[in-house]
Amino acid sequence: MTPQSRADDLQKLRGLVKDIDFCMLTTVDETGHLHSRPMSSNGDIDPDGSLWFFTSASSHKVDEIAKLPKVSVSFADPDNQRYVSISGTAQLVRDRKKIDELWRPEFKMWFPNGKDDPDVALSRVSTEQAEYWDSPASTIGYVLNFVSSLVSGKEADLGENRKVQF
Amino acid sequence: MTPQSRADDLQKLRGLVKDIDFCMLTTVDETGHLHSRPMSSNGDIDPDGSLWFFTSASSHKVDEIAKLPKVSVSFADPDNQRYVSISGTAQLVRDRKKIDELWRPEFKMWFPNGKDDPDVALSRVSTEQAEYWDSPASTIGYVLNFVSSLVSGKEADLGENRKVQF
């Protein structure tokens, strides 16, 4: 993948999710069970493909991510029949500068002690692969890869997507 | 959990998802990567807690489910700020009677050869735990357990949910 096509893919991905604030973050626990919960991505993805979520550093999902960092982030906009699935790797980030940059006053709803509470942290998800569907009626899902080593996986996925998604 | 409360929980869960046709099914592949894709649940859950999805028996996700059957099914209805996460176990079902029962003519969109195509099969997801959020502004997620052995896990989850979901 050339740098230019990677930039195009990222621009496409950012356009797809920009109006969908809440997504579902899926993690795996030590017993292999999957858990999803709604999270706000602020509708944005960094130029390097990272998604940022505010989190409580002491939460259960942070434990899960520390042990098994592979996650899925899925965006669903049923009214516009738009579905996006991102596969990536999550890590806990305690960078106060980044917290200051991303903090918005309304987040006090979740963190009543404000952004300086030491329990306030960020989960950063690095996008490795994204897939989107313009419509569930389509049998084609479009794959965007952000890790060059996944090129062979991309071809396999496209083969599947062109057959049937349902 | 008494049979009565289980029935109440299931009724609650069925009510939550009945107007959300498309959900995201998340599976794990052998390398530990998570993949999500939109699937139609027909907005229904069986009285025994099973969700049914039509699938191509030769699809990539069927391979994933055969090897690692733990899955997540998440429903998002952003307009009504309703989010539901189901953790369960998936299996491939080739029961022609069940296929006949669930088939609808519009599924030809995905399966042009019709329901008698031997590649048409079902994925059955047995619900083990469900969680829902009336609003992402709420810091509380409600947990519904359908497997009694998960009672201790339920208590842990409730502890987290009462703290922060974001």
PDB file of N, CA and C in Angstrom, chain A residues 81-166:
ATOM      1  N   GLN A  81     -27.932   3.099   6.886  1.00  0.00           N
ATOM      2  CA  GLN A  81     -27.433   1.775   6.506  1.00  0.00           C
ATOM      3  C   GLN A  81     -25.922   1.799   6.309  1.00  0.00           C
ATOM      4  N   ARG A  82     -25.255   2.342   7.293  1.00  0.00           N
ATOM      5  CA  ARG A  82     -23.799   2.450   7.217  1.00  0.00           C
ATOM      6  C   ARG A  82     -23.196   1.679   8.400  1.00  0.00           C
ATOM      7  N   TYR A  83     -22.298   0.782   8.082  1.00  0.00           N
ATOM      8  CA  TYR A  83     -21.683  -0.050   9.114  1.00  0.00           C
ATOM      9  C   TYR A  83     -20.170  -0.084   8.895  1.00  0.00           C
ATOM     10  N   VAL A  84     -19.428   0.147   9.958  1.00  0.00           N
ATOM     11  CA  VAL A  84     -17.970   0.168   9.873  1.00  0.00           C
ATOM     12  C   VAL A  84     -17.409  -0.701  10.986  1.00  0.00           C
ATOM     13  N   SER A  85     -16.461  -1.543  10.638  1.00  0.00           N
ATOM     14  CA  SER A  85     -15.802  -2.391  11.628  1.00  0.00           C
ATOM     15  C   SER A  85     -14.303  -2.126  11.580  1.00  0.00           C
ATOM     16  N   ILE A  86     -13.731  -1.812  12.728  1.00  0.00           N
ATOM     17  CA  ILE A  86     -12.295  -1.561  12.812  1.00  0.00           C
ATOM     18  C   ILE A  86     -11.668  -2.617  13.705  1.00  0.00           C
ATOM     19  N   SER A  87     -10.625  -3.265  13.222  1.00  0.00           N
ATOM     20  CA  SER A  87      -9.851  -4.205  14.043  1.00  0.00           C
ATOM     21  C   SER A  87      -8.551  -3.512  14.408  1.00  0.00           C
ATOM     22  N   GLY A  88      -8.191  -3.584  15.670  1.00  0.00           N
ATOM     23  CA  GLY A  88      -6.977  -2.887  16.075  1.00  0.00           C
ATOM     24  C   GLY A  88      -6.447  -3.364  17.400  1.00  0.00           C
ATOM     25  N   THR A  89      -5.466  -2.626  17.879  1.00  0.00           N
ATOM     26  CA  THR A  89      -4.806  -2.947  19.137  1.00  0.00           C
ATOM     27  C   THR A  89      -4.980  -1.772  20.089  1.00  0.00           C
ATOM     28  N   ALA A  90      -5.392  -2.081  21.322  1.00  0.00           N
ATOM     29  CA  ALA A  90      -5.659  -1.024  22.300  1.00  0.00           C
ATOM     30  C   ALA A  90      -4.559  -0.961  23.346  1.00  0.00           C
ATOM     31  N   GLN A  91      -4.314   0.240  23.834  1.00  0.00           N
ATOM     32  CA  GLN A  91      -3.386   0.395  24.945  1.00  0.00           C
ATOM     33  C   GLN A  91      -3.871   1.541  25.835  1.00  0.00           C
ATOM     34  N   LEU A  92      -3.541   1.431  27.118  1.00  0.00           N
ATOM     35  CA  LEU A  92      -3.886   2.497  28.062  1.00  0.00           C
ATOM     36  C   LEU A  92      -2.851   3.611  27.940  1.00  0.00           C
ATOM     37  N   VAL A  93      -3.328   4.864  27.846  1.00  0.00           N
ATOM     38  CA  VAL A  93      -2.427   6.018  27.734  1.00  0.00           C
ATOM     39  C   VAL A  93      -2.764   7.000  28.852  1.00  0.00           C
ATOM     40  N   ARG A  94      -1.747   7.386  29.613  1.00  0.00           N
ATOM     41  CA  ARG A  94      -1.985   8.300  30.735  1.00  0.00           C
ATOM     42  C   ARG A  94      -1.365   9.675  30.489  1.00  0.00           C
ATOM     43  N   ASP A  95      -1.164  10.006  29.232  1.00  0.00           N
ATOM     44  CA  ASP A  95      -0.541  11.270  28.840  1.00  0.00           C
ATOM     45  C   ASP A  95      -1.467  12.449  29.184  1.00  0.00           C
ATOM     46  N   ARG A  96      -1.099  13.235  30.188  1.00  0.00           N
ATOM     47  CA  ARG A  96      -1.978  14.325  30.637  1.00  0.00           C
ATOM     48  C   ARG A  96      -2.165  15.376  29.539  1.00  0.00           C
ATOM     49  N   LYS A  97      -1.135  15.553  28.701  1.00  0.00           N
ATOM     50  CA  LYS A  97      -1.240  16.536  27.619  1.00  0.00           C
ATOM     51  C   LYS A  97      -2.339  16.100  26.622  1.00  0.00           C
ATOM     52  N   LYS A  98      -2.344  14.817  26.308  1.00  0.00           N
ATOM     53  CA  LYS A  98      -3.364  14.304  25.381  1.00  0.00           C
ATOM     54  C   LYS A  98      -4.752  14.386  26.027  1.00  0.00           C
ATOM     55  N   ILE A  99      -4.823  14.100  27.321  1.00  0.00           N
ATOM     56  CA  ILE A  99      -6.101  14.215  28.035  1.00  0.00           C
ATOM     57  C   ILE A  99      -6.600  15.667  27.968  1.00  0.00           C
ATOM     58  N   ASP A 100      -5.709  16.616  28.200  1.00  0.00           N
ATOM     59  CA  ASP A 100      -6.090  18.036  28.110  1.00  0.00           C
ATOM     60  C   ASP A 100      -6.602  18.378  26.710  1.00  0.00           C
ATOM     61  N   GLU A 101      -5.914  17.839  25.717  1.00  0.00           N
ATOM     62  CA  GLU A 101      -6.257  18.150  24.325  1.00  0.00           C
ATOM     63  C   GLU A 101      -7.662  17.638  23.968  1.00  0.00           C
ATOM     64  N   LEU A 102      -7.984  16.438  24.437  1.00  0.00           N
ATOM     65  CA  LEU A 102      -9.238  15.795  24.017  1.00  0.00           C
ATOM     66  C   LEU A 102     -10.412  16.047  24.957  1.00  0.00           C
ATOM     67  N   TRP A 103     -10.126  16.537  26.150  1.00  0.00           N
ATOM     68  CA  TRP A 103     -11.185  16.703  27.155  1.00  0.00           C
ATOM     69  C   TRP A 103     -12.233  17.723  26.710  1.00  0.00           C
ATOM     70  N   ARG A 104     -13.483  17.401  26.992  1.00  0.00           N
ATOM     71  CA  ARG A 104     -14.573  18.362  26.763  1.00  0.00           C
ATOM     72  C   ARG A 104     -15.384  18.470  28.055  1.00  0.00           C
ATOM     73  N   PRO A 105     -15.906  19.684  28.357  1.00  0.00           N
ATOM     74  CA  PRO A 105     -16.585  19.877  29.644  1.00  0.00           C
ATOM     75  C   PRO A 105     -17.694  18.862  29.914  1.00  0.00           C
ATOM     76  N   GLU A 106     -18.397  18.434  28.849  1.00  0.00           N
ATOM     77  CA  GLU A 106     -19.524  17.523  29.072  1.00  0.00           C
ATOM     78  C   GLU A 106     -19.094  16.138  29.573  1.00  0.00           C
ATOM     79  N   PHE A 107     -17.789  15.858  29.517  1.00  0.00           N
ATOM     80  CA  PHE A 107     -17.322  14.544  29.992  1.00  0.00           C
ATOM     81  C   PHE A 107     -17.429  14.417  31.508  1.00  0.00           C
ATOM     82  N   LYS A 108     -17.736  15.554  32.149  1.00  0.00           N
ATOM     83  CA  LYS A 108     -17.962  15.489  33.608  1.00  0.00           C
ATOM     84  C   LYS A 108     -19.135  14.577  33.945  1.00  0.00           C
ATOM     85  N   MET A 109     -19.995  14.356  32.956  1.00  0.00           N
ATOM     86  CA  MET A 109     -21.105  13.421  33.128  1.00  0.00           C
ATOM     87  C   MET A 109     -20.567  12.057  33.565  1.00  0.00           C
ATOM     88  N   TRP A 110     -19.445  11.659  32.966  1.00  0.00           N
ATOM     89  CA  TRP A 110     -18.865  10.350  33.302  1.00  0.00           C
ATOM     90  C   TRP A 110     -17.775  10.436  34.365  1.00  0.00           C
ATOM     91  N   PHE A 111     -17.100  11.589  34.375  1.00  0.00           N
ATOM     92  CA  PHE A 111     -15.984  11.756  35.312  1.00  0.00           C
ATOM     93  C   PHE A 111     -16.248  12.998  36.159  1.00  0.00           C
ATOM     94  N   PRO A 112     -17.067  12.840  37.188  1.00  0.00           N
ATOM     95  CA  PRO A 112     -17.509  14.017  37.950  1.00  0.00           C
ATOM     96  C   PRO A 112     -16.365  14.787  38.612  1.00  0.00           C
ATOM     97  N   ASN A 113     -15.216  14.127  38.812  1.00  0.00           N
ATOM     98  CA  ASN A 113     -14.091  14.839  39.431  1.00  0.00           C
ATOM     99  C   ASN A 113     -13.238  15.597  38.413  1.00  0.00           C
ATOM    100  N   GLY A 114     -13.653  15.542  37.146  1.00  0.00           N
ATOM    101  CA  GLY A 114     -12.949  16.320  36.130  1.00  0.00           C
ATOM    102  C   GLY A 114     -11.708  15.634  35.598  1.00  0.00           C
ATOM    103  N   LYS A 115     -11.073  16.289  34.660  1.00  0.00           N
ATOM    104  CA  LYS A 115      -9.980  15.662  33.914  1.00  0.00           C
ATOM    105  C   LYS A 115      -8.718  15.457  34.731  1.00  0.00           C
ATOM    106  N   ASP A 116      -8.595  16.144  35.865  1.00  0.00           N
ATOM    107  CA  ASP A 116      -7.374  15.987  36.658  1.00  0.00           C
ATOM    108  C   ASP A 116      -7.445  14.813  37.637  1.00  0.00           C
ATOM    109  N   ASP A 117      -8.591  14.153  37.686  1.00  0.00           N
ATOM    110  CA  ASP A 117      -8.701  12.926  38.483  1.00  0.00           C
ATOM    111  C   ASP A 117      -7.688  11.907  37.935  1.00  0.00           C
ATOM    112  N   PRO A 118      -6.789  11.395  38.801  1.00  0.00           N
ATOM    113  CA  PRO A 118      -5.760  10.476  38.281  1.00  0.00           C
ATOM    114  C   PRO A 118      -6.330   9.195  37.658  1.00  0.00           C
ATOM    115  N   ASP A 119      -7.623   8.909  37.942  1.00  0.00           N
ATOM    116  CA  ASP A 119      -8.236   7.722  37.345  1.00  0.00           C
ATOM    117  C   ASP A 119      -8.661   7.967  35.888  1.00  0.00           C
ATOM    118  N   VAL A 120      -8.679   9.233  35.478  1.00  0.00           N
ATOM    119  CA  VAL A 120      -9.053   9.541  34.089  1.00  0.00           C
ATOM    120  C   VAL A 120      -7.875   9.205  33.177  1.00  0.00           C
ATOM    121  N   ALA A 121      -8.125   8.370  32.216  1.00  0.00           N
ATOM    122  CA  ALA A 121      -7.077   7.959  31.279  1.00  0.00           C
ATOM    123  C   ALA A 121      -7.688   7.810  29.888  1.00  0.00           C
ATOM    124  N   LEU A 122      -6.856   7.419  28.955  1.00  0.00           N
ATOM    125  CA  LEU A 122      -7.319   7.214  27.581  1.00  0.00           C
ATOM    126  C   LEU A 122      -7.015   5.797  27.128  1.00  0.00           C
ATOM    127  N   SER A 123      -7.911   5.250  26.331  1.00  0.00           N
ATOM    128  CA  SER A 123      -7.600   4.027  25.594  1.00  0.00           C
ATOM    129  C   SER A 123      -7.354   4.453  24.159  1.00  0.00           C
ATOM    130  N   ARG A 124      -6.198   4.083  23.659  1.00  0.00           N
ATOM    131  CA  ARG A 124      -5.883   4.410  22.269  1.00  0.00           C
ATOM    132  C   ARG A 124      -5.988   3.117  21.455  1.00  0.00           C
ATOM    133  N   VAL A 125      -6.779   3.141  20.411  1.00  0.00           N
ATOM    134  CA  VAL A 125      -6.902   1.969  19.536  1.00  0.00           C
ATOM    135  C   VAL A 125      -6.200   2.288  18.222  1.00  0.00           C
ATOM    136  N   SER A 126      -5.162   1.532  17.908  1.00  0.00           N
ATOM    137  CA  SER A 126      -4.456   1.698  16.641  1.00  0.00           C
ATOM    138  C   SER A 126      -5.137   0.830  15.593  1.00  0.00           C
ATOM    139  N   THR A 127      -5.661   1.480  14.557  1.00  0.00           N
ATOM    140  CA  THR A 127      -6.378   0.762  13.500  1.00  0.00           C
ATOM    141  C   THR A 127      -5.422  -0.104  12.685  1.00  0.00           C
ATOM    142  N   GLU A 128      -5.755  -1.382  12.572  1.00  0.00           N
ATOM    143  CA  GLU A 128      -4.954  -2.259  11.713  1.00  0.00           C
ATOM    144  C   GLU A 128      -5.711  -2.606  10.438  1.00  0.00           C
ATOM    145  N   GLN A 129      -7.007  -2.764  10.592  1.00  0.00           N
ATOM    146  CA  GLN A 129      -7.825  -3.049   9.416  1.00  0.00           C
ATOM    147  C   GLN A 129      -9.207  -2.458   9.636  1.00  0.00           C
ATOM    148  N   ALA A 130      -9.773  -1.929   8.583  1.00  0.00           N
ATOM    149  CA  ALA A 130     -11.141  -1.416   8.670  1.00  0.00           C
ATOM    150  C   ALA A 130     -11.949  -2.005   7.534  1.00  0.00           C
ATOM    151  N   GLU A 131     -13.211  -2.170   7.778  1.00  0.00           N
ATOM    152  CA  GLU A 131     -14.096  -2.713   6.752  1.00  0.00           C
ATOM    153  C   GLU A 131     -15.395  -1.916   6.844  1.00  0.00           C
ATOM    154  N   TYR A 132     -16.007  -1.637   5.699  1.00  0.00           N
ATOM    155  CA  TYR A 132     -17.272  -0.905   5.773  1.00  0.00           C
ATOM    156  C   TYR A 132     -18.244  -1.416   4.727  1.00  0.00           C
ATOM    157  N   TRP A 133     -19.503  -1.198   5.039  1.00  0.00           N
ATOM    158  CA  TRP A 133     -20.598  -1.628   4.187  1.00  0.00           C
ATOM    159  C   TRP A 133     -21.477  -0.412   3.938  1.00  0.00           C
ATOM    160  N   ASP A 134     -21.684  -0.089   2.667  1.00  0.00           N
ATOM    161  CA  ASP A 134     -22.539   1.051   2.342  1.00  0.00           C
ATOM    162  C   ASP A 134     -23.982   0.731   2.664  1.00  0.00           C
ATOM    163  N   SER A 135     -24.287  -0.551   2.591  1.00  0.00           N
ATOM    164  CA  SER A 135     -25.655  -1.004   2.805  1.00  0.00           C
ATOM    165  C   SER A 135     -25.590  -2.476   3.125  1.00  0.00           C
ATOM    166  N   PRO A 136     -26.409  -2.944   4.059  1.00  0.00           N
ATOM    167  CA  PRO A 136     -26.384  -4.375   4.336  1.00  0.00           C
ATOM    168  C   PRO A 136     -26.950  -5.173   3.164  1.00  0.00           C
ATOM    169  N   ALA A 137     -27.664  -4.469   2.267  1.00  0.00           N
ATOM    170  CA  ALA A 137     -28.195  -5.165   1.094  1.00  0.00           C
ATOM    171  C   ALA A 137     -27.056  -5.507   0.137  1.00  0.00           C
ATOM    172  N   SER A 138     -25.951  -4.777   0.280  1.00  0.00           N
ATOM    173  CA  SER A 138     -24.802  -5.063  -0.563  1.00  0.00           C
ATOM    174  C   SER A 138     -24.147  -6.348  -0.078  1.00  0.00           C
ATOM    175  N   THR A 139     -23.665  -7.120  -1.011  1.00  0.00           N
ATOM    176  CA  THR A 139     -22.959  -8.334  -0.607  1.00  0.00           C
ATOM    177  C   THR A 139     -21.466  -8.053  -0.492  1.00  0.00           C
ATOM    178  N   ILE A 140     -21.096  -6.786  -0.695  1.00  0.00           N
ATOM    179  CA  ILE A 140     -19.679  -6.449  -0.686  1.00  0.00           C
ATOM    180  C   ILE A 140     -19.319  -5.575   0.505  1.00  0.00           C
ATOM    181  N   GLY A 141     -18.330  -6.008   1.239  1.00  0.00           N
ATOM    182  CA  GLY A 141     -17.740  -5.154   2.258  1.00  0.00           C
ATOM    183  C   GLY A 141     -16.409  -4.669   1.721  1.00  0.00           C
ATOM    184  N   TYR A 142     -16.085  -3.415   2.001  1.00  0.00           N
ATOM    185  CA  TYR A 142     -14.836  -2.848   1.497  1.00  0.00           C
ATOM    186  C   TYR A 142     -13.796  -2.884   2.595  1.00  0.00           C
ATOM    187  N   VAL A 143     -12.634  -3.418   2.276  1.00  0.00           N
ATOM    188  CA  VAL A 143     -11.587  -3.562   3.280  1.00  0.00           C
ATOM    189  C   VAL A 143     -10.527  -2.488   3.089  1.00  0.00           C
ATOM    190  N   LEU A 144     -10.177  -1.834   4.171  1.00  0.00           N
ATOM    191  CA  LEU A 144      -9.077  -0.866   4.161  1.00  0.00           C
ATOM    192  C   LEU A 144      -8.009  -1.393   5.114  1.00  0.00           C
ATOM    193  N   ASN A 145      -6.821  -1.575   4.629  1.00  0.00           N
ATOM    194  CA  ASN A 145      -5.756  -2.083   5.483  1.00  0.00           C
ATOM    195  C   ASN A 145      -4.772  -0.990   5.856  1.00  0.00           C
ATOM    196  N   PHE A 146      -4.363  -1.016   7.103  1.00  0.00           N
ATOM    197  CA  PHE A 146      -3.434   0.004   7.564  1.00  0.00           C
ATOM    198  C   PHE A 146      -2.123  -0.586   8.051  1.00  0.00           C
ATOM    199  N   VAL A 147      -1.994  -1.886   7.910  1.00  0.00           N
ATOM    200  CA  VAL A 147      -0.750  -2.554   8.288  1.00  0.00           C
ATOM    201  C   VAL A 147      -0.311  -3.368   7.077  1.00  0.00           C
ATOM    202  N   SER A 148       0.859  -3.041   6.558  1.00  0.00           N
ATOM    203  CA  SER A 148       1.256  -3.641   5.284  1.00  0.00           C
ATOM    204  C   SER A 148       1.402  -5.158   5.395  1.00  0.00           C
ATOM    205  N   SER A 149       1.722  -5.659   6.572  1.00  0.00           N
ATOM    206  CA  SER A 149       1.898  -7.102   6.715  1.00  0.00           C
ATOM    207  C   SER A 149       0.577  -7.845   6.603  1.00  0.00           C
ATOM    208  N   LEU A 150      -0.518  -7.102   6.581  1.00  0.00           N
ATOM    209  CA  LEU A 150      -1.825  -7.758   6.485  1.00  0.00           C
ATOM    210  C   LEU A 150      -2.298  -7.896   5.039  1.00  0.00           C
ATOM    211  N   VAL A 151      -1.419  -7.592   4.096  1.00  0.00           N
ATOM    212  CA  VAL A 151      -1.842  -7.592   2.698  1.00  0.00           C
ATOM    213  C   VAL A 151      -2.445  -8.934   2.293  1.00  0.00           C
ATOM    214  N   SER A 152      -1.833 -10.024   2.708  1.00  0.00           N
ATOM    215  CA  SER A 152      -2.372 -11.327   2.316  1.00  0.00           C
ATOM    216  C   SER A 152      -3.735 -11.547   2.971  1.00  0.00           C
ATOM    217  N   GLY A 153      -3.879 -11.121   4.211  1.00  0.00           N
ATOM    218  CA  GLY A 153      -5.178 -11.226   4.883  1.00  0.00           C
ATOM    219  C   GLY A 153      -6.239 -10.413   4.170  1.00  0.00           C
ATOM    220  N   LYS A 154      -5.819  -9.275   3.628  1.00  0.00           N
ATOM    221  CA  LYS A 154      -6.746  -8.415   2.903  1.00  0.00           C
ATOM    222  C   LYS A 154      -7.338  -9.153   1.702  1.00  0.00           C
ATOM    223  N   GLU A 155      -6.470  -9.843   0.993  1.00  0.00           N
ATOM    224  CA  GLU A 155      -6.969 -10.541  -0.196  1.00  0.00           C
ATOM    225  C   GLU A 155      -7.981 -11.621   0.191  1.00  0.00           C
ATOM    226  N   ALA A 156      -7.678 -12.339   1.266  1.00  0.00           N
ATOM    227  CA  ALA A 156      -8.596 -13.374   1.719  1.00  0.00           C
ATOM    228  C   ALA A 156      -9.936 -12.760   2.110  1.00  0.00           C
ATOM    229  N   ASP A 157      -9.879 -11.635   2.837  1.00  0.00           N
ATOM    230  CA  ASP A 157     -11.118 -11.006   3.276  1.00  0.00           C
ATOM    231  C   ASP A 157     -11.954 -10.519   2.100  1.00  0.00           C
ATOM    232  N   LEU A 158     -11.290  -9.930   1.108  1.00  0.00           N
ATOM    233  CA  LEU A 158     -12.031  -9.432  -0.045  1.00  0.00           C
ATOM    234  C   LEU A 158     -12.746 -10.575  -0.739  1.00  0.00           C
ATOM    235  N   GLY A 159     -12.052 -11.736  -0.803  1.00  0.00           N
ATOM    236  CA  GLY A 159     -12.684 -12.901  -1.417  1.00  0.00           C
ATOM    237  C   GLY A 159     -13.978 -13.252  -0.711  1.00  0.00           C
ATOM    238  N   GLU A 160     -13.916 -13.240   0.616  1.00  0.00           N
ATOM    239  CA  GLU A 160     -15.132 -13.565   1.369  1.00  0.00           C
ATOM    240  C   GLU A 160     -16.209 -12.515   1.155  1.00  0.00           C
ATOM    241  N   ASN A 161     -15.764 -11.247   1.228  1.00  0.00           N
ATOM    242  CA  ASN A 161     -16.759 -10.179   1.166  1.00  0.00           C
ATOM    243  C   ASN A 161     -17.503 -10.143  -0.159  1.00  0.00           C
ATOM    244  N   ARG A 162     -16.809 -10.556  -1.189  1.00  0.00           N
ATOM    245  CA  ARG A 162     -17.464 -10.483  -2.490  1.00  0.00           C
ATOM    246  C   ARG A 162     -18.465 -11.611  -2.653  1.00  0.00           C
ATOM    247  N   LYS A 163     -18.411 -12.573  -1.753  1.00  0.00           N
ATOM    248  CA  LYS A 163     -19.366 -13.682  -1.851  1.00  0.00           C
ATOM    249  C   LYS A 163     -20.647 -13.323  -1.103  1.00  0.00           C
ATOM    250  N   VAL A 164     -20.537 -13.233   0.211  1.00  0.00           N
ATOM    251  CA  VAL A 164     -21.738 -12.910   0.995  1.00  0.00           C
ATOM    252  C   VAL A 164     -21.338 -12.425   2.378  1.00  0.00           C
ATOM    253  N   GLN A 165     -22.048 -11.435   2.857  1.00  0.00           N
ATOM    254  CA  GLN A 165     -21.754 -10.916   4.191  1.00  0.00           C
ATOM    255  C   GLN A 165     -22.782 -11.349   5.205  1.00  0.00           C
ATOM    256  N   PHE A 166     -23.937 -11.682   4.753  1.00  0.00           N
ATOM    257  CA  PHE A 166     -25.085 -11.843   5.629  1.00  0.00           C
ATOM    258  C   PHE A 166     -24.949 -13.062   6.530  1.00  0.00           C
TER     259      PHE A 166
END
